[in-house]
Short mmCIF file of C-alpha atoms in Angstrom, two decimals:
data_model
loop_
_atom_site.label_atom_id
_atom_site.label_comp_id
_atom_site.label_asym_id
_atom_site.label_seq_id
_atom_site.Cartn_x
_atom_site.Cartn_y
_atom_site.Cartn_z
CA UNK A 29 -5.51 10.45 7.55
CA UNK A 30 -2.94 12.18 9.78
CA UNK A 31 -1.18 8.87 10.44
CA UNK A 32 -0.93 8.19 6.71
CA UNK A 33 0.49 11.69 6.12
CA UNK A 34 3.11 11.21 8.85
CA UNK A 35 4.09 7.83 7.41
CA UNK A 36 4.48 9.33 3.94
CA UNK A 37 6.61 12.18 5.36
CA UNK A 38 8.78 9.71 7.25
CA UNK A 39 9.29 7.65 4.11
CA UNK A 40 10.27 10.75 2.12
CA UNK A 41 12.91 11.58 4.73
CA UNK A 42 14.12 7.99 4.67
CA UNK A 43 14.44 7.80 0.90
CA UNK A 44 15.67 11.32 0.27
CA UNK A 45 19.39 11.39 -0.39
CA UNK A 46 21.53 14.09 1.28
CA UNK A 47 22.11 17.15 -0.85
CA UNK A 48 25.63 17.87 0.32
CA UNK A 49 28.77 15.77 0.00
CA UNK A 50 30.06 13.51 -2.68
CA UNK A 51 27.85 10.96 -4.37
CA UNK A 52 30.72 8.47 -4.56
CA UNK A 53 30.94 8.35 -0.76
CA UNK A 54 27.36 7.17 -0.40
CA UNK A 55 26.78 3.45 0.23
CA UNK A 56 24.94 1.51 -2.48
CA UNK A 57 21.15 1.78 -2.10
CA UNK A 58 19.33 -1.07 -0.45
CA UNK A 59 16.18 -2.72 -1.77
CA UNK A 60 13.10 -1.24 -0.13
CA UNK A 61 9.38 -1.86 0.04
CA UNK A 62 6.63 0.36 1.38
CA UNK A 63 2.85 0.35 1.78
CA UNK A 64 0.99 3.62 2.27
CA UNK A 65 -2.54 5.01 2.18
CA UNK A 66 -3.18 7.62 -0.53
CA UNK A 67 -6.26 9.77 0.22
CA UNK A 68 -8.77 10.71 -2.45
CA UNK A 69 -7.79 13.71 -4.56
CA UNK A 70 -4.15 13.56 -3.45
CA UNK A 71 -0.79 13.05 -5.17
CA UNK A 72 2.24 11.69 -3.34
CA UNK A 73 5.84 11.71 -4.60
CA UNK A 74 8.91 9.87 -3.31
CA UNK A 75 12.58 10.47 -4.08
CA UNK A 76 15.17 7.70 -4.27
CA UNK A 77 18.90 8.13 -4.87
CA UNK A 78 20.45 5.76 -7.41
CA UNK A 79 24.06 5.22 -8.51
CA UNK A 80 25.20 5.59 -12.08
CA UNK A 81 25.41 2.68 -14.54
CA UNK A 82 23.29 0.45 -12.36
CA UNK A 83 19.85 -1.09 -12.58
CA UNK A 84 16.66 -0.09 -10.75
CA UNK A 85 13.40 -2.02 -10.84
CA UNK A 86 10.23 -0.31 -9.59
CA UNK A 87 7.14 -2.38 -8.87
CA UNK A 88 3.81 -1.03 -7.61
CA UNK A 89 0.42 -2.48 -6.91
CA UNK A 90 -2.89 -1.07 -5.66
CA UNK A 91 -4.07 -3.52 -3.00
CA UNK A 92 -7.06 -1.60 -1.62
CA UNK A 93 -9.68 0.94 -2.63
CA UNK A 94 -12.48 1.24 -5.15
CA UNK A 95 -11.41 0.43 -8.69
CA UNK A 96 -7.90 -0.67 -7.63
CA UNK A 97 -6.34 1.85 -10.03
CA UNK A 98 -3.96 4.79 -9.79
CA UNK A 99 -1.79 7.08 -11.95
CA UNK A 100 1.97 6.47 -11.83
CA UNK A 101 4.91 8.49 -13.13
CA UNK A 102 8.68 8.18 -12.89
CA UNK A 103 11.17 10.97 -13.60
CA UNK A 104 14.93 10.80 -14.00
CA UNK A 105 17.34 12.97 -11.97
CA UNK A 106 17.53 15.37 -14.92
CA UNK A 107 13.74 15.82 -14.96
CA UNK A 108 13.00 13.60 -17.97
CA UNK A 109 9.64 11.83 -17.74
CA UNK A 110 10.49 8.15 -18.21
CA UNK A 111 7.15 6.52 -17.34
CA UNK A 112 3.66 7.98 -17.26
CA UNK A 113 0.71 5.60 -16.74
CA UNK A 114 -2.97 6.27 -16.11
CA UNK A 115 -5.49 4.22 -14.14
CA UNK A 116 -3.25 1.19 -13.61
CA UNK A 117 -3.67 -1.41 -10.86
CA UNK A 118 -0.05 -2.64 -10.99
CA UNK A 119 3.14 -2.28 -12.95
CA UNK A 120 6.79 -3.36 -13.16
CA UNK A 121 9.40 -1.05 -14.70
CA UNK A 122 13.17 -1.48 -15.06
CA UNK A 123 15.55 1.45 -15.55
CA UNK A 124 18.92 0.39 -16.97
CA UNK A 125 21.42 1.94 -16.94
CA UNK A 126 20.53 4.39 -14.20
CA UNK A 127 21.73 7.96 -13.87
CA UNK A 128 23.43 9.14 -10.71
CA UNK A 129 20.94 11.23 -8.76
CA UNK A 130 17.48 11.26 -7.26
CA UNK A 131 14.64 9.55 -9.12
CA UNK A 132 11.12 10.85 -8.54
CA UNK A 133 8.24 8.38 -8.19
CA UNK A 134 4.72 9.84 -8.04
CA UNK A 135 1.38 8.19 -7.29
CA UNK A 136 -1.69 10.21 -8.24
CA UNK A 137 -5.21 9.63 -6.93
CA UNK A 138 -6.57 13.06 -7.85
CA UNK A 139 -9.11 11.56 -10.29
CA UNK A 140 -10.91 9.94 -7.34
CA UNK A 141 -13.07 12.23 -5.20
CA UNK A 142 -14.24 9.67 -2.63
CA UNK A 143 -12.16 6.51 -2.50
CA UNK A 144 -8.70 6.34 -0.91
CA UNK A 145 -6.17 3.80 -2.21
CA UNK A 146 -3.82 1.45 -0.42
CA UNK A 147 -0.62 1.30 -2.50
CA UNK A 148 2.34 -1.07 -2.23
CA UNK A 149 5.59 -0.42 -4.08
CA UNK A 150 9.06 -1.93 -4.07
CA UNK A 151 12.43 -0.74 -5.34
CA UNK A 152 15.10 -3.27 -6.34
CA UNK A 153 18.66 -2.21 -7.16
CA UNK A 154 21.45 -4.04 -8.91
CA UNK A 155 24.61 -1.96 -8.68
CA UNK A 156 28.05 -2.94 -9.92
CA UNK A 157 30.19 -3.70 -6.87
CA UNK A 158 33.87 -4.31 -6.56
CA UNK A 159 34.71 -7.63 -4.96
CA UNK A 160 37.68 -6.45 -2.91
CA UNK A 161 37.38 -9.28 -0.40
CA UNK A 162 37.32 -11.85 -3.17
CA UNK A 163 40.46 -10.35 -4.72
CA UNK A 164 42.26 -10.42 -1.38
CA UNK A 165 41.22 -14.02 -0.86
CA UNK A 166 42.57 -15.04 -4.26
CA UNK A 167 45.91 -13.42 -3.36
CA UNK A 168 46.20 -15.33 -0.07
CA UNK A 169 45.18 -18.81 -1.27
CA UNK A 170 47.82 -20.74 -3.12
CA UNK A 171 46.86 -22.76 -6.20
CA UNK A 172 48.00 -25.98 -4.54
CA UNK A 173 45.62 -25.40 -1.61
CA UNK A 174 42.46 -25.10 -3.68
CA UNK A 175 42.10 -28.89 -4.16
CA UNK A 176 41.61 -28.58 -7.91
CA UNK A 177 38.70 -26.17 -7.45
CA UNK A 178 38.85 -22.81 -9.09
CA UNK A 179 38.05 -19.74 -7.02
CA UNK A 180 36.15 -18.26 -9.89
CA UNK A 181 33.79 -21.23 -9.91
CA UNK A 182 33.16 -20.82 -6.18
CA UNK A 183 32.50 -17.11 -6.56
CA UNK A 184 30.15 -17.73 -9.49
CA UNK A 185 28.21 -20.37 -7.53
CA UNK A 186 27.89 -18.08 -4.51
CA UNK A 187 26.77 -15.16 -6.67
CA UNK A 188 24.20 -17.35 -8.43
CA UNK A 189 22.85 -18.58 -5.10
CA UNK A 190 22.69 -15.01 -3.79
CA UNK A 191 20.77 -13.80 -6.84
CA UNK A 192 18.30 -16.67 -6.60
CA UNK A 193 17.71 -16.04 -2.90
CA UNK A 194 17.14 -12.33 -3.52
CA UNK A 195 14.73 -13.13 -6.34
CA UNK A 196 12.88 -15.56 -4.08
CA UNK A 197 12.47 -12.83 -1.45
CA UNK A 198 11.18 -10.43 -4.09
CA UNK A 199 8.68 -12.99 -5.39
CA UNK A 200 7.46 -13.71 -1.85
CA UNK A 201 6.96 -10.00 -1.25
CA UNK A 202 5.04 -9.65 -4.51
CA UNK A 203 2.89 -12.67 -3.65
CA UNK A 204 2.08 -11.13 -0.27
CA UNK A 205 0.93 -7.97 -2.06
CA UNK A 206 -1.27 -10.04 -4.39
CA UNK A 207 -2.70 -11.88 -1.39
CA UNK A 208 -3.48 -8.60 0.38
CA UNK A 209 -5.26 -7.25 -2.70
CA UNK A 210 -7.30 -10.44 -3.13
CA UNK A 211 -8.23 -10.42 0.55
CA UNK A 212 -9.41 -6.82 0.32
CA UNK A 213 -11.48 -7.71 -2.75
CA UNK A 214 -13.05 -10.68 -1.00
CA UNK A 215 -13.88 -8.65 2.10
CA UNK A 216 -15.44 -5.93 -0.05
CA UNK A 217 -17.49 -8.48 -1.99
CA UNK A 218 -18.59 -10.16 1.23
CA UNK A 219 -19.83 -6.86 2.65
CA UNK A 220 -21.80 -6.21 -0.54
CA UNK A 221 -23.30 -9.70 -0.48
CA UNK A 222 -24.32 -9.28 3.17
CA UNK A 223 -25.87 -5.88 2.45
CA UNK A 224 -28.00 -7.04 -0.48
CA UNK A 225 -28.90 -10.26 1.30
CA UNK A 226 -30.26 -8.24 4.21
CA UNK A 227 -32.28 -6.07 1.80
CA UNK A 228 -33.68 -9.16 0.04
CA UNK A 229 -34.58 -10.71 3.37
CA UNK A 230 -36.40 -7.55 4.42
CA UNK A 231 -38.32 -7.45 1.14
CA UNK A 232 -39.32 -11.12 1.53
CA UNK A 233 -40.63 -10.50 5.06
CA UNK A 234 -42.66 -7.47 3.91
CA UNK A 235 -44.10 -9.39 0.94
CA UNK A 236 -45.01 -12.32 3.21
CA UNK A 237 -46.91 -10.05 5.59
CA UNK A 238 -48.69 -8.36 2.67
CA UNK A 239 -49.75 -11.72 1.23
CA UNK A 240 -51.12 -12.90 4.58
CA UNK A 241 -53.00 -9.64 5.01
CA UNK A 242 -54.49 -9.78 1.52
CA UNK A 243 -55.59 -13.41 1.89
CA UNK A 244 -57.13 -12.71 5.26
CA UNK A 245 -59.04 -9.73 3.87
CA UNK A 246 -60.53 -11.90 1.10
CA UNK A 247 -62.26 -14.21 3.58
CA UNK A 248 -63.59 -11.54 5.90
CA UNK A 249 -67.39 -11.10 5.85
CA UNK A 250 -68.02 -7.38 5.70
CA UNK A 251 -71.85 -7.64 5.57
CA UNK A 252 -73.69 -6.30 8.59
CA UNK A 253 -76.13 -8.71 10.29
CA UNK A 254 -79.40 -7.13 11.55
CA UNK A 255 -81.42 -8.75 14.34
#
């Protein structure tokens, strides 16, 4: 439990944006993924800075714990409740356009008094970026040196390839989360099957002994022989 609390605290410090300074000086946020253990009866919140007029996609999935469900909420930097879900096992939400500031993501397991939950979530950002390098390149290259190939076509092809690769990475991460949840389910089911199989085996052994004892008692001669 202490290790999970320290990991959650470390992740808060990692995601929390600095309070001082100018927001424009901050680098664009990077995509992030995190898996943490949420104890029973607890509520954990995370803060993530987002630029203005961008896009943020939040995905979460409960991959371990009884019921595989959790409460999820998402608040804007101004305190407006954007998403509020109850007893969900997974969800995908897109915020577009985003407001400049810190978004608050909360995972609530207070309805559970016994079972802890293993939660995976991922944040994906798509911020408008200025292609300064591309502009400088277009100024240096002469039209005659492009061999009848437009720079805009090259930039569009590279951007398309980049987006597809990023989407492939996101899908692989999501598939790993699904695989982890299925593996936890299978291990839980296997432990239940082993438990009830052991109980059934014990009952069969007891019944077999009782049957042998009862049959043996039927053929015993209890009359006393006098000589």
